[in-house]
Short mmCIF file of C-alpha atoms in Angstrom, two decimals:
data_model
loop_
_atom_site.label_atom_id
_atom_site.label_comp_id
_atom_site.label_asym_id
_atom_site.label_seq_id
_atom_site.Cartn_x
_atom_site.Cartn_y
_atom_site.Cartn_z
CA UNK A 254 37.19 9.85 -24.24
CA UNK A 255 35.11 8.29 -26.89
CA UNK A 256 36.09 8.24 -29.85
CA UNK A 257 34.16 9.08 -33.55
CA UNK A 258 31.52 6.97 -33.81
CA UNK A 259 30.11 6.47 -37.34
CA UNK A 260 26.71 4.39 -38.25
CA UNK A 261 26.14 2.57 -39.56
CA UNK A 262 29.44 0.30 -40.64
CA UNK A 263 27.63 -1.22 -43.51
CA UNK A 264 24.90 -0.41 -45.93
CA UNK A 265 23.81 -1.68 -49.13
CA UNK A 266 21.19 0.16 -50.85
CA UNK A 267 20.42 0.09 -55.01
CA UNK A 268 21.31 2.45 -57.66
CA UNK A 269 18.64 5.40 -57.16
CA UNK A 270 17.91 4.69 -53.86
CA UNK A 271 19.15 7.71 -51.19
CA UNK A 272 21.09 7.18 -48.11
CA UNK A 273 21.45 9.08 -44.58
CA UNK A 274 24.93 8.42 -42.95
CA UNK A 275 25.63 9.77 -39.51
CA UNK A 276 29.12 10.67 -37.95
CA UNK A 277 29.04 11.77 -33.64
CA UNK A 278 32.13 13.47 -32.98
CA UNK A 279 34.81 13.21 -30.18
CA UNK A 280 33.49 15.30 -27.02
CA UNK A 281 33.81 19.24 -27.57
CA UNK A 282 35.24 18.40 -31.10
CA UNK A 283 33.44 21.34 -33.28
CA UNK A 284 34.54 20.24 -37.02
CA UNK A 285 33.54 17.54 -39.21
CA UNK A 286 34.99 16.29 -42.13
CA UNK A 287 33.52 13.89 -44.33
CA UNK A 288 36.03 11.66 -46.88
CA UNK A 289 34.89 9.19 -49.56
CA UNK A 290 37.44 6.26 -50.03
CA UNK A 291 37.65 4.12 -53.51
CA UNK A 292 40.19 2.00 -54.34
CA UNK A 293 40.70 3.89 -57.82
CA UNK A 294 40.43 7.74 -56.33
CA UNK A 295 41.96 7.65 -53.01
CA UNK A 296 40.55 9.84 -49.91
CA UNK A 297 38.21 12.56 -51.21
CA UNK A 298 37.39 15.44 -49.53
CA UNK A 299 33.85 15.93 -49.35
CA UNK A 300 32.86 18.79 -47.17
CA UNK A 301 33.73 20.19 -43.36
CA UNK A 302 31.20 21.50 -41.00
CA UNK A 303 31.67 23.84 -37.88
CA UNK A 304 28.98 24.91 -35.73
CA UNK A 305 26.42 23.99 -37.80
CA UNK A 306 27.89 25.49 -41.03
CA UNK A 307 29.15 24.29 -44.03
CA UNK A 308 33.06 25.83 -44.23
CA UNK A 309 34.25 23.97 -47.10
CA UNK A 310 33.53 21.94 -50.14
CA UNK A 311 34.87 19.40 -52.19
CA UNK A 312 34.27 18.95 -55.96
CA UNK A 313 31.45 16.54 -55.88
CA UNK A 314 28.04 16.82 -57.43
CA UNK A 315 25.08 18.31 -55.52
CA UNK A 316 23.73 14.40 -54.79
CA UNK A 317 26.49 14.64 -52.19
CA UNK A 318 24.86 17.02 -49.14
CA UNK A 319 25.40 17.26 -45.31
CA UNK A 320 24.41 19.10 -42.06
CA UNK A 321 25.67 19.14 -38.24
CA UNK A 322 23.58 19.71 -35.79
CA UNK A 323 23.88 21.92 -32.67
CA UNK A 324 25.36 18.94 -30.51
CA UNK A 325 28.34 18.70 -33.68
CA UNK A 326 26.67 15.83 -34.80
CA UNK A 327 26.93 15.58 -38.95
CA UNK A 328 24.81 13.61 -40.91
CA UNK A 329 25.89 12.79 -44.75
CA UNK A 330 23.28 12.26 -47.56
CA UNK A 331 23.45 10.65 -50.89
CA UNK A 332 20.43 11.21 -53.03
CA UNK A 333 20.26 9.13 -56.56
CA UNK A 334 22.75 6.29 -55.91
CA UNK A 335 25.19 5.68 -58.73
CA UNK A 336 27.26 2.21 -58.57
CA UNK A 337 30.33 4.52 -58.71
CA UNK A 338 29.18 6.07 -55.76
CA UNK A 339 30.15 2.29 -53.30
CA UNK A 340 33.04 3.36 -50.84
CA UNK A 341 33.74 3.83 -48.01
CA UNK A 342 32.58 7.08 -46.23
CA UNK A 343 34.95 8.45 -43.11
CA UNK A 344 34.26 11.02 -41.17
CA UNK A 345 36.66 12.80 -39.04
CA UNK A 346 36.39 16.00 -35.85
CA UNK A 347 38.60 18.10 -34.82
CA UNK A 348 38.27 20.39 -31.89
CA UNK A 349 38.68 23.73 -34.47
CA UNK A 350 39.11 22.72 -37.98
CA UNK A 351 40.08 26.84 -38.81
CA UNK A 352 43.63 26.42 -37.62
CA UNK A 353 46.53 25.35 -39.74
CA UNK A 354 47.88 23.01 -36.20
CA UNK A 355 44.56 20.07 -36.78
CA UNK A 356 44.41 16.70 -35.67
CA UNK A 357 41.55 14.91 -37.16
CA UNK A 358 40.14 11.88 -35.69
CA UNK A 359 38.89 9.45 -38.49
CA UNK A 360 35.69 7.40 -37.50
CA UNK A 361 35.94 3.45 -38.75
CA UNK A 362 33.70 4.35 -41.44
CA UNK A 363 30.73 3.52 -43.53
CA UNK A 364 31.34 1.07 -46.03
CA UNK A 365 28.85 1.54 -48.71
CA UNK A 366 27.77 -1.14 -51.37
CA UNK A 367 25.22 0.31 -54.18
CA UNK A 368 24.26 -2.24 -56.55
CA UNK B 183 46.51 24.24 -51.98
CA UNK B 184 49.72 22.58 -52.00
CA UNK B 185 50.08 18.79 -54.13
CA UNK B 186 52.01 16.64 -52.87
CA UNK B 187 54.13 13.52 -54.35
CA UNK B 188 54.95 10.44 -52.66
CA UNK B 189 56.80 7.18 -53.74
CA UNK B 190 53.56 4.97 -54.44
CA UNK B 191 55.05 1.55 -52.93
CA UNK B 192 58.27 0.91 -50.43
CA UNK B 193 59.45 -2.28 -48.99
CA UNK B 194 61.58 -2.54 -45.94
CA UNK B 195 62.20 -5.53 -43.40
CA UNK B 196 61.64 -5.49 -39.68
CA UNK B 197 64.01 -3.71 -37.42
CA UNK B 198 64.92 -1.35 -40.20
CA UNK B 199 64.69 2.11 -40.13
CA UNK B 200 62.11 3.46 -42.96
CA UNK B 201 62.28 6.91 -44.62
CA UNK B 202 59.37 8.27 -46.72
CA UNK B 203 59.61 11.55 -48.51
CA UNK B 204 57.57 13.66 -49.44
CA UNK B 205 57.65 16.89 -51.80
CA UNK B 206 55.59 19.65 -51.73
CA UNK B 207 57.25 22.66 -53.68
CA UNK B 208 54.05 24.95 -53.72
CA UNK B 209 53.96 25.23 -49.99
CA UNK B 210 52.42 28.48 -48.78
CA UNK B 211 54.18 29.89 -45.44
CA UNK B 212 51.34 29.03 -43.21
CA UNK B 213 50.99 25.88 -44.20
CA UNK B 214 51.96 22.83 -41.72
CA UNK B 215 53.16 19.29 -42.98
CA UNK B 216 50.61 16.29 -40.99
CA UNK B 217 51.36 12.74 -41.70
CA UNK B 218 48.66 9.98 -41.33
CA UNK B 219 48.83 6.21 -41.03
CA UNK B 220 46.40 4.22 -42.82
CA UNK B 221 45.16 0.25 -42.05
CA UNK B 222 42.83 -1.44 -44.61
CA UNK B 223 39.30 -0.85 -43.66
CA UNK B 224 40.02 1.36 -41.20
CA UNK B 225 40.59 5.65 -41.00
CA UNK B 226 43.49 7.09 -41.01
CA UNK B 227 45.57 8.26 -37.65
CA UNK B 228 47.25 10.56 -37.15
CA UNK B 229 50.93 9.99 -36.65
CA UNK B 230 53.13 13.51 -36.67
CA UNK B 231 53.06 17.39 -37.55
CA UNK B 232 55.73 20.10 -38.16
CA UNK B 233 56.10 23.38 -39.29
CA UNK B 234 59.80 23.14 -39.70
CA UNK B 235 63.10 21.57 -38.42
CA UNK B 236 62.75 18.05 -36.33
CA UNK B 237 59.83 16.89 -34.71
CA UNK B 238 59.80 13.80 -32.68
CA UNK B 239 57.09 12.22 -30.78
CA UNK B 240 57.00 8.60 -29.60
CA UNK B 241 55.83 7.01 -32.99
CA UNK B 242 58.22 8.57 -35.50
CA UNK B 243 60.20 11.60 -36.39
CA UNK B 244 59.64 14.20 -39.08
CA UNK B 245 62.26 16.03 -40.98
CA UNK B 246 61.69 19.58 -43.18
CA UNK B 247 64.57 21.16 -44.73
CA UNK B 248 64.87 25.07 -44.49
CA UNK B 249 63.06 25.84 -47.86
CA UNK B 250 60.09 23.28 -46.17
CA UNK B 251 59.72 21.97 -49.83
CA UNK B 252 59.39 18.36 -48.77
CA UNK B 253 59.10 16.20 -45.89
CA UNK B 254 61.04 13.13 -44.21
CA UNK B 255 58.64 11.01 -41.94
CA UNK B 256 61.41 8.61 -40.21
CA UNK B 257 60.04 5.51 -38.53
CA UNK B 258 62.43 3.61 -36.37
CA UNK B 259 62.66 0.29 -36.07
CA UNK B 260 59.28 -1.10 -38.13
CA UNK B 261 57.70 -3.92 -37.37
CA UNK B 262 54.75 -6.20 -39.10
CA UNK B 263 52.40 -3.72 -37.89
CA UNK B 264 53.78 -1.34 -39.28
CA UNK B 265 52.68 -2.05 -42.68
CA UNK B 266 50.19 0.46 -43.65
CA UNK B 267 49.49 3.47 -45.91
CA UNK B 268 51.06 6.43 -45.18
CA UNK B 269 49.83 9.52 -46.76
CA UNK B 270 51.65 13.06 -46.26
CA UNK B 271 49.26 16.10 -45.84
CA UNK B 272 49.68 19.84 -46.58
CA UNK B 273 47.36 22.06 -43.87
CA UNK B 274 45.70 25.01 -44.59
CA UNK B 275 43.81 27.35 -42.35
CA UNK B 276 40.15 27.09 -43.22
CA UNK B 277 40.82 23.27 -43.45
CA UNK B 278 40.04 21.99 -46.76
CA UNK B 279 41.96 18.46 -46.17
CA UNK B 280 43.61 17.53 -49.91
CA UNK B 281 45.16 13.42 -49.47
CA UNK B 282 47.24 12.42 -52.17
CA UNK B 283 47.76 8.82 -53.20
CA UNK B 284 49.71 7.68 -50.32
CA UNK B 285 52.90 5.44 -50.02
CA UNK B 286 52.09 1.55 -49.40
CA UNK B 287 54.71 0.72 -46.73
CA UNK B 288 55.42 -3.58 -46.71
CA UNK B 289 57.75 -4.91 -43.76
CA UNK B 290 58.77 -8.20 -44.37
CA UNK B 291 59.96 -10.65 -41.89
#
């Protein structure tokens, strides 16, 4: 089985520039979570998806948006690039997401560079 | 949701066997204890999961007392690759996914 698939690895984009990151899923995987990484915060939650709706939210700001698609497929956008927002952006599926007993499966990533 | 505290750093040398606990005192009851393994520039993987009691799989073993207010992730015999970030998890139904800071794990030679 294939694993999640992220694209693309590596961006760099300037400070109010926007951004469209996409995340495919394991096979019959029906959640999607998308994490932002920094060195001085950690992993962030950002939001989860399941069958097409958003389930859960982080605390970012409303730059920070997503959607999944009917195939599971979640795209991640970033509207108004800040320099604090450079990290790198995982994504991970699970087949449920609603059940306390999850395994995610984390993508490689998106390492983002806003300058 | 449940916090969780780790040691930030631990060093250990090949062969050894490596304990990292974890403490979670707000634990709800139907909340599960996940444990992820971390490589630089990559995402994390998944490495173990328990309710309660001993769980073993073929990676490492995880420990949780009776009052489930912290964790033991035992790994057996480390290696080089084994240094990594491990980051203990508290799991929720409805799956809002809170990572603390993680414990850097060094083996030495």
């Amino acid at each position: 089985k294939a694993g999640v698939t992220q694209t693309p690895r590596y961006l760099i984009k300037t400070r109010g520039q926007q951004v469209t990151l996409s995340c495919s899923p394991i096979s019959g995987h029906r959640s999607v979570s998308w994490y932002q990484q920094t060195p001085g915060q950690g992993l962030q939650f950002l939001f989860e998806y399941f069958s097409e709706t958003q389930r859960n939210k982080g605390n970012f700001p409303g730059r920070f948006s997503g959607r999944q698609f009917s195939n599971s497929r979640s795209e991640m956008n970033v509207s108004t690039l800040e320099l604090g927002d450079s990290a790198l952006y995982l994504c991970a599926s699970s087949l449920d997401g609603g059940s306390t007993y999850n395994e995610q499966f984390f993508g490689p990533g998106t390492r983002l560079t806003v300058l | 949701l449940a916090k969780t505290t780790q040691p930030i750093s631990m060093d250990s040398y090949e062969g050894q066997e490596v304990n990292i606990t974890c403490s979670h005192n707000n634990i709800a009851t139907n909340d599960y204890i996940t444990w992820y393994q971390q490589f630089p520039s990559q995402g994390p993987r998944f490495i173990i999961q328990g309710y309660k009691t001993k769980v073993t799989n073929e990676v490492a073993s995880l420990f949780i007392p009776a009052d489930r207010k912290s964790s033991t992730l035992s790994l057996p015999r480390v290696s080089l690759s084994d240094t990594a970030v491990y980051y203990c998890l508290v799991n929720t139904g409805g799956f809002k996914t809170i990572f603390g800071a993680g414990t850097r794990l060094f083996v030495k030679a």
